Coordinates of C-alpha atoms and ligand atoms in Angstrom, one line a residue:
M1 CA 111.3 124.8 23.3
T2 CA 109.9 127.9 23.5
D3 CA 107.0 129.8 26.2
G4 CA 105.3 131.8 23.4
T5 CA 107.3 134.8 24.7
S6 CA 108.3 137.1 22.8
S7 CA 112.3 137.5 22.1
P8 CA 112.1 141.1 24.1
V9 CA 110.8 139.3 26.8
R10 CA 112.8 137.5 26.9
L11 CA 115.9 138.9 27.1
A12 CA 114.9 141.3 29.6
R13 CA 113.9 138.0 31.3
H14 CA 117.6 136.3 31.0
C15 CA 119.6 140.0 31.7
L16 CA 116.9 140.0 34.8
G17 CA 117.9 136.8 35.4
L18 CA 121.5 138.0 35.4
L19 CA 121.2 140.8 37.5
L20 CA 119.6 138.7 40.5
H21 CA 122.7 135.9 39.9
T22 CA 124.8 138.5 40.2
L23 CA 123.5 139.8 43.4
W24 CA 122.3 136.4 44.8
P25 CA 123.8 133.2 43.2
V26 CA 120.7 130.9 42.9
A27 CA 119.2 129.3 40.5
C28 CA 116.3 126.8 39.9
P29 CA 117.6 123.2 41.4
V30 CA 115.2 121.9 38.4
C31 CA 116.1 124.1 35.6
G32 CA 118.6 125.7 36.4
R33 CA 117.2 128.8 35.8
L34 CA 119.2 132.0 37.6
G35 CA 118.5 133.8 40.4
Q36 CA 115.3 131.7 41.7
V37 CA 115.1 129.6 44.6
L38 CA 112.7 127.6 42.7
C39 CA 110.5 128.7 39.9
E40 CA 107.2 129.3 39.4
E41 CA 107.0 126.6 36.4
C42 CA 108.9 123.4 38.4
L43 CA 106.9 124.2 41.4
S44 CA 103.8 123.9 39.6
S45 CA 104.9 121.0 37.8
L46 CA 106.8 119.3 40.9
L47 CA 103.1 119.7 43.3
T48 CA 100.2 118.2 41.9
R49 CA 97.5 116.7 43.6
Q50 CA 97.9 113.3 45.4
I51 CA 94.9 110.4 46.3
P52 CA 94.7 111.2 50.3
R53 CA 95.7 109.4 52.9
C54 CA 94.4 108.2 56.2
L55 CA 95.5 110.3 59.2
S56 CA 94.4 107.4 61.4
C57 CA 96.5 104.6 59.7
G58 CA 97.9 106.6 56.8
G59 CA 96.5 104.2 53.8
P60 CA 95.0 105.7 50.8
A61 CA 91.8 107.8 52.3
P62 CA 88.9 107.1 52.7
C63 CA 89.9 104.2 54.6
I64 CA 87.4 101.1 55.5
D65 CA 89.1 101.4 58.9
H66 CA 88.6 104.6 59.6
P67 CA 85.9 106.2 57.7
R68 CA 85.5 109.5 59.8
S69 CA 89.2 110.0 60.2
A70 CA 90.9 113.5 58.6
P71 CA 93.3 113.4 55.7
I72 CA 96.6 113.7 54.7
L73 CA 96.8 115.6 51.5
P74 CA 100.3 115.4 49.8
G75 CA 102.0 117.1 47.2
A76 CA 104.1 115.0 45.9
V77 CA 105.2 111.3 45.3
Y78 CA 108.4 111.0 46.8
G79 CA 111.5 110.7 44.7
G80 CA 113.2 112.7 42.1
A81 CA 113.7 116.6 42.0
I82 CA 111.0 116.4 44.9
R83 CA 113.2 114.6 46.9
E84 CA 115.8 116.3 45.9
I85 CA 114.9 120.2 47.0
I86 CA 113.0 118.3 50.6
H87 CA 116.9 117.4 51.1
R88 CA 117.7 121.0 50.1
L89 CA 115.4 122.5 52.5
K90 CA 116.2 119.8 55.4
Y91 CA 119.8 120.0 55.4
G92 CA 120.0 124.2 55.6
R93 CA 121.5 124.5 52.2
T94 CA 117.9 127.0 50.6
R95 CA 115.9 127.3 53.5
A96 CA 113.8 129.5 51.3
L97 CA 112.7 126.5 50.0
G98 CA 110.2 126.5 52.5
P99 CA 107.9 129.4 52.2
I100 CA 108.2 128.4 48.3
L101 CA 107.1 124.5 48.7
G102 CA 103.9 126.1 51.4
R103 CA 102.7 128.2 48.7
G104 CA 102.8 125.6 45.9
L105 CA 100.9 122.9 48.5
A106 CA 98.4 125.9 49.3
G107 CA 97.1 125.6 45.2
L108 CA 96.4 122.4 45.0
H109 CA 93.8 123.0 47.1
P110 CA 90.9 125.6 47.9
R111 CA 91.6 127.8 51.4
P112 CA 90.5 125.3 54.1
F113 CA 88.5 126.4 56.9
L114 CA 90.5 126.2 59.6
D115 CA 92.2 128.7 62.9
I116 CA 95.7 127.4 63.1
L117 CA 98.4 125.6 60.9
V118 CA 100.7 123.3 63.7
P119 CA 103.7 122.1 62.4
V120 CA 105.6 118.7 63.6
P121 CA 108.0 120.7 65.7
L122 CA 111.8 119.8 65.8
H123 CA 113.2 116.8 67.0
L124 CA 115.1 117.9 70.2
Q125 CA 118.6 116.5 69.8
S126 CA 118.6 117.7 66.5
P127 CA 121.3 119.3 65.3
R128 CA 119.7 121.6 63.1
G129 CA 118.7 125.2 64.2
Y130 CA 115.1 125.6 62.3
N131 CA 112.3 123.2 61.4
Q132 CA 111.4 122.4 57.8
A133 CA 107.9 121.9 58.5
E134 CA 107.4 125.1 60.3
A135 CA 108.8 126.8 57.2
I136 CA 106.5 125.3 54.8
A137 CA 103.6 125.9 56.8
L138 CA 104.7 129.8 57.0
G139 CA 104.4 129.6 53.3
L140 CA 101.0 127.3 53.4
G141 CA 99.6 129.7 56.3
R142 CA 100.8 133.4 54.1
A143 CA 98.5 132.4 51.7
W144 CA 96.1 131.1 52.8
R145 CA 95.8 134.0 56.0
I146 CA 95.8 131.3 58.7
P147 CA 97.9 132.1 61.6
V148 CA 101.3 129.1 62.0
R149 CA 101.4 127.9 65.7
G150 CA 103.9 125.6 67.3
L151 CA 102.0 124.6 69.9
A152 CA 103.9 120.9 69.8
R153 CA 106.4 119.4 71.0
W154 CA 108.2 116.0 71.8
S155 CA 108.4 115.1 74.7
C156 CA 111.1 113.2 75.2
D157 CA 114.8 112.8 73.2
V158 CA 113.0 110.6 70.3
P159 CA 115.4 109.8 67.7
A160 CA 115.1 111.2 64.2
R161 CA 112.7 109.8 62.3
T162 CA 115.5 109.2 59.9
R163 CA 116.7 107.2 61.9
L164 CA 114.0 104.6 63.0
S165 CA 112.9 101.8 61.1
R166 CA 109.2 101.9 60.2
S167 CA 108.2 99.7 62.5
E168 CA 109.5 101.7 65.6
R169 CA 108.1 104.7 63.6
R170 CA 104.7 102.8 64.6
E171 CA 105.3 102.5 68.0
L172 CA 105.5 105.7 68.8
R173 CA 104.0 107.2 71.7
V174 CA 101.0 109.9 71.8
E175 CA 103.4 110.8 74.7
D176 CA 105.9 111.3 72.7
F177 CA 104.0 114.6 71.6
V178 CA 103.2 117.7 74.2
V179 CA 100.8 120.3 72.8
A180 CA 99.8 123.1 74.1
P181 CA 96.4 123.9 75.7
D182 CA 95.8 127.1 73.5
V183 CA 94.6 124.3 70.8
R184 CA 91.2 124.1 72.9
G185 CA 88.9 124.4 70.9
L186 CA 90.7 125.0 67.3
R187 CA 90.1 123.6 63.8
V188 CA 93.7 122.5 63.3
G189 CA 95.7 121.7 60.0
L190 CA 99.0 119.2 60.7
V191 CA 102.0 120.1 58.8
D192 CA 105.2 118.5 57.0
D193 CA 107.7 117.6 54.8
V194 CA 107.5 114.6 54.2
C195 CA 105.0 111.7 55.6
T196 CA 106.0 107.7 55.2
T197 CA 103.6 105.5 57.5
G198 CA 101.6 108.8 58.5
T199 CA 102.5 107.8 62.5
T200 CA 104.0 111.0 63.5
L201 CA 100.5 112.8 62.1
S202 CA 99.0 110.4 63.6
R203 CA 100.2 110.7 67.2
L204 CA 100.6 114.4 66.7
A205 CA 97.2 114.7 66.0
S206 CA 96.0 112.3 68.9
A207 CA 97.9 114.6 71.1
C208 CA 96.1 117.7 69.7
T209 CA 92.3 115.8 69.9
A210 CA 93.4 114.9 73.5
E211 CA 93.8 118.5 74.6
G212 CA 90.5 119.6 72.8
A213 CA 91.5 120.4 69.1
R214 CA 89.6 118.9 66.1
V215 CA 92.6 118.4 63.6
E216 CA 90.7 118.3 60.1
A217 CA 93.5 117.8 57.9
A218 CA 97.2 117.5 57.7
F219 CA 99.8 118.5 54.9
V220 CA 102.4 117.3 53.3
V221 CA 104.5 118.3 50.9
A222 CA 105.7 114.6 49.9
H223 CA 104.3 110.9 50.6
V224 CA 106.9 108.5 50.5
P225 CA 104.9 105.1 48.8
G226 CA 105.4 101.9 51.3
Ligands
LIG1 ZN1 113.0 125.8 37.2
LIG2 ZN1 92.4 104.4 58.0

Protein backbone atom coordinates (compact mmCIF):
# COMPACT_ATOMS: atom_id res chain seq x y z
CA MET A 1 0.00 0.00 0.00
CA THR A 2 1.34 3.45 -0.89
CA ASP A 3 1.15 6.35 1.54
CA GLY A 4 1.21 8.87 -1.28
CA THR A 5 4.76 10.08 -0.68
CA SER A 6 7.45 9.97 -3.36
CA SER A 7 10.08 7.23 -3.26
CA PRO A 8 13.05 9.53 -2.30
CA VAL A 9 11.02 10.68 0.71
CA ARG A 10 10.13 7.09 1.60
CA LEU A 11 13.77 6.08 1.24
CA ALA A 12 14.88 8.97 3.47
CA ARG A 13 12.26 8.00 6.06
CA HIS A 14 13.36 4.38 5.91
CA CYS A 15 17.04 5.39 6.40
CA LEU A 16 16.07 7.65 9.29
CA GLY A 17 14.09 4.79 10.80
CA LEU A 18 17.10 2.47 10.53
CA LEU A 19 19.35 5.09 12.10
CA LEU A 20 16.91 5.63 14.96
CA HIS A 21 16.59 1.90 15.41
CA THR A 22 20.37 1.59 15.73
CA LEU A 23 20.52 4.38 18.29
CA TRP A 24 17.31 3.47 20.05
CA PRO A 25 16.24 -0.09 19.26
CA VAL A 26 12.45 0.09 19.34
CA ALA A 27 9.70 -0.60 16.85
CA CYS A 28 6.03 0.32 16.74
CA PRO A 29 4.27 -2.65 18.40
CA VAL A 30 1.41 -2.44 15.89
CA CYS A 31 3.01 -2.01 12.45
CA GLY A 32 6.66 -2.73 13.27
CA ARG A 33 7.97 0.65 12.04
CA LEU A 34 11.51 1.04 13.33
CA GLY A 35 12.62 3.76 15.71
CA GLN A 36 9.07 4.46 16.93
CA VAL A 37 7.63 3.58 20.34
CA LEU A 38 4.17 3.86 18.75
CA CYS A 39 3.88 5.53 15.36
CA GLU A 40 1.46 8.40 14.75
CA GLU A 41 -0.60 6.44 12.21
CA CYS A 42 -1.14 3.53 14.61
CA LEU A 43 -1.83 5.89 17.53
CA SER A 44 -4.55 7.69 15.61
CA SER A 45 -6.07 4.45 14.32
CA LEU A 46 -6.12 2.91 17.83
CA LEU A 47 -7.74 5.83 19.64
CA THR A 48 -11.14 7.16 18.62
CA ARG A 49 -13.95 8.83 20.52
CA GLN A 50 -16.05 6.23 22.30
CA ILE A 51 -19.48 6.37 23.90
CA PRO A 52 -18.94 8.15 27.23
CA ARG A 53 -19.59 6.21 30.43
CA CYS A 54 -21.31 7.50 33.56
CA LEU A 55 -18.79 8.36 36.29
CA SER A 56 -21.31 7.35 38.96
CA CYS A 57 -22.25 3.87 37.73
CA GLY A 58 -20.04 3.05 34.74
CA GLY A 59 -23.05 2.61 32.42
CA PRO A 60 -23.47 4.44 29.11
CA ALA A 61 -23.74 8.22 29.44
CA PRO A 62 -25.88 10.27 29.50
CA CYS A 63 -27.22 8.09 32.29
CA ILE A 64 -30.91 8.08 33.26
CA ASP A 65 -30.06 7.37 36.92
CA HIS A 66 -27.28 9.98 37.18
CA PRO A 67 -28.12 12.72 34.66
CA ARG A 68 -25.76 15.19 36.37
CA SER A 69 -22.83 12.80 36.59
CA ALA A 70 -19.55 13.69 34.88
CA PRO A 71 -18.53 11.40 32.00
CA ILE A 72 -15.75 8.83 31.71
CA LEU A 73 -14.25 9.40 28.25
CA PRO A 74 -12.50 6.29 26.87
CA GLY A 75 -10.31 6.33 23.77
CA ALA A 76 -10.76 2.66 22.85
CA VAL A 77 -12.53 -0.56 23.68
CA TYR A 78 -10.11 -2.80 25.59
CA GLY A 79 -8.81 -5.64 23.44
CA GLY A 80 -6.45 -6.46 20.57
CA ALA A 81 -3.54 -4.09 20.00
CA ILE A 82 -4.61 -1.57 22.66
CA ARG A 83 -4.63 -4.33 25.27
CA GLU A 84 -1.10 -5.33 24.28
CA ILE A 85 0.09 -1.70 24.37
CA ILE A 86 -1.42 -1.07 27.82
CA HIS A 87 0.19 -4.28 29.02
CA ARG A 88 3.59 -3.12 27.74
CA LEU A 89 3.14 0.21 29.45
CA LYS A 90 1.86 -1.24 32.70
CA TYR A 91 4.50 -3.85 33.20
CA GLY A 92 7.29 -1.45 32.42
CA ARG A 93 8.68 -2.72 29.20
CA THR A 94 7.88 0.49 27.30
CA ARG A 95 7.16 3.31 29.71
CA ALA A 96 7.34 5.93 26.95
CA LEU A 97 3.96 4.65 25.73
CA GLY A 98 2.21 6.47 28.60
CA PRO A 99 2.76 10.07 27.45
CA ILE A 100 2.13 9.01 23.82
CA LEU A 101 -1.25 7.49 24.75
CA GLY A 102 -2.03 10.62 26.77
CA ARG A 103 -1.24 12.84 23.81
CA GLY A 104 -3.44 10.63 21.61
CA LEU A 105 -6.32 10.91 24.09
CA ALA A 106 -5.91 14.69 24.21
CA GLY A 107 -6.35 14.78 20.43
CA LEU A 108 -9.83 13.27 20.72
CA HIS A 109 -11.35 16.17 22.64
CA PRO A 110 -11.22 19.94 22.68
CA ARG A 111 -9.14 21.24 25.58
CA PRO A 112 -11.36 20.97 28.66
CA PHE A 113 -11.73 23.74 31.23
CA LEU A 114 -9.80 22.02 34.00
CA ASP A 115 -7.39 23.29 36.62
CA ILE A 116 -5.59 20.01 37.23
CA LEU A 117 -5.41 16.36 36.13
CA VAL A 118 -5.28 13.79 38.91
CA PRO A 119 -4.11 10.26 38.01
CA VAL A 120 -5.47 7.22 39.83
CA PRO A 121 -2.67 6.47 42.31
CA LEU A 122 -0.49 3.40 42.27
CA HIS A 123 -1.44 0.75 44.82
CA LEU A 124 0.66 0.82 47.95
CA GLN A 125 1.68 -2.79 47.52
CA SER A 126 2.30 -2.60 43.78
CA PRO A 127 5.70 -4.03 42.89
CA ARG A 128 5.93 -1.60 39.97
CA GLY A 129 7.96 1.51 40.65
CA TYR A 130 5.95 3.87 38.50
CA ASN A 131 2.35 4.75 37.85
CA GLN A 132 1.05 4.18 34.32
CA ALA A 133 -1.98 6.42 34.95
CA GLU A 134 0.40 9.26 35.83
CA ALA A 135 2.43 8.62 32.67
CA ILE A 136 -0.77 8.92 30.59
CA ALA A 137 -1.82 12.03 32.53
CA LEU A 138 1.54 13.67 31.76
CA GLY A 139 0.89 13.25 28.01
CA LEU A 140 -2.61 14.70 28.37
CA GLY A 141 -1.37 17.53 30.56
CA ARG A 142 1.45 18.43 28.19
CA ALA A 143 -0.88 18.53 25.18
CA TRP A 144 -3.54 20.57 26.98
CA ARG A 145 -1.15 22.59 29.19
CA ILE A 146 -2.94 21.44 32.32
CA PRO A 147 -0.82 20.58 35.38
CA VAL A 148 -0.78 16.98 36.60
CA ARG A 149 -0.99 16.69 40.37
CA GLY A 150 -0.66 13.39 42.22
CA LEU A 151 -2.98 14.51 45.01
CA ALA A 152 -4.67 11.15 45.64
CA ARG A 153 -3.39 8.04 47.32
CA TRP A 154 -4.83 4.78 48.54
CA SER A 155 -5.58 4.95 52.24
CA CYS A 156 -4.86 1.30 52.96
CA ASP A 157 -3.25 -1.69 51.39
CA VAL A 158 -5.96 -2.45 48.84
CA PRO A 159 -5.07 -5.40 46.60
CA ALA A 160 -4.29 -4.48 42.99
CA ARG A 161 -7.50 -4.28 40.97
CA THR A 162 -6.48 -7.06 38.63
CA ARG A 163 -6.77 -9.43 41.58
CA LEU A 164 -10.26 -8.28 42.54
CA SER A 165 -13.49 -9.67 41.13
CA ARG A 166 -16.05 -7.31 39.60
CA SER A 167 -18.21 -7.46 42.75
CA GLU A 168 -15.19 -6.83 45.01
CA ARG A 169 -14.29 -3.78 42.92
CA ARG A 170 -17.82 -2.44 43.39
CA GLU A 171 -17.32 -2.72 47.15
CA LEU A 172 -14.27 -0.44 47.28
CA ARG A 173 -15.13 2.32 49.76
CA VAL A 174 -14.70 6.07 49.41
CA GLU A 175 -12.25 5.93 52.30
CA ASP A 176 -10.01 3.80 50.13
CA PHE A 177 -8.76 7.09 48.69
CA VAL A 178 -7.22 9.99 50.54
CA VAL A 179 -7.20 13.22 48.55
CA ALA A 180 -5.07 16.20 49.58
CA PRO A 181 -7.06 19.30 50.56
CA ASP A 182 -5.25 21.23 47.79
CA VAL A 183 -8.02 20.08 45.40
CA ARG A 184 -10.53 22.39 47.12
CA GLY A 185 -12.24 24.66 44.62
CA LEU A 186 -10.46 23.16 41.60
CA ARG A 187 -11.95 21.70 38.41
CA VAL A 188 -10.45 18.23 38.21
CA GLY A 189 -10.02 15.67 35.43
CA LEU A 190 -9.23 12.12 36.56
CA VAL A 191 -6.97 9.85 34.51
CA ASP A 192 -6.53 6.08 34.37
CA ASP A 193 -5.35 3.50 31.87
CA VAL A 194 -8.33 1.14 31.89
CA CYS A 195 -11.86 1.43 33.18
CA THR A 196 -13.74 -1.81 33.93
CA THR A 197 -16.75 -1.18 36.16
CA GLY A 198 -15.87 2.48 36.71
CA THR A 199 -15.88 1.88 40.48
CA THR A 200 -12.32 3.05 41.11
CA LEU A 201 -12.91 6.29 39.21
CA SER A 202 -16.29 6.80 40.85
CA ARG A 203 -14.78 6.38 44.33
CA LEU A 204 -11.88 8.66 43.53
CA ALA A 205 -14.32 11.25 42.16
CA SER A 206 -16.34 11.03 45.40
CA ALA A 207 -13.19 11.46 47.49
CA CYS A 208 -12.22 14.55 45.43
CA THR A 209 -15.74 15.96 45.75
CA ALA A 210 -15.66 15.37 49.50
CA GLU A 211 -12.53 17.57 49.62
CA GLY A 212 -14.32 20.36 47.76
CA ALA A 213 -13.19 19.74 44.17
CA ARG A 214 -15.42 19.63 41.11
CA VAL A 215 -14.71 16.52 39.02
CA GLU A 216 -15.58 17.39 35.43
CA ALA A 217 -14.53 14.21 33.60
CA ALA A 218 -12.37 11.11 33.71
CA PHE A 219 -10.10 10.23 30.80
CA VAL A 220 -9.15 6.60 30.21
CA VAL A 221 -7.30 4.90 27.39
CA ALA A 222 -9.68 1.95 27.19
CA HIS A 223 -12.98 0.73 28.50
CA VAL A 224 -13.55 -2.97 29.19
CA PRO A 225 -17.05 -3.92 27.99
CA GLY A 226 -19.01 -5.70 30.75
ZN1 LIG B 1 2.73 1.79 13.76
ZN1 LIG C 1 -25.08 6.32 36.00
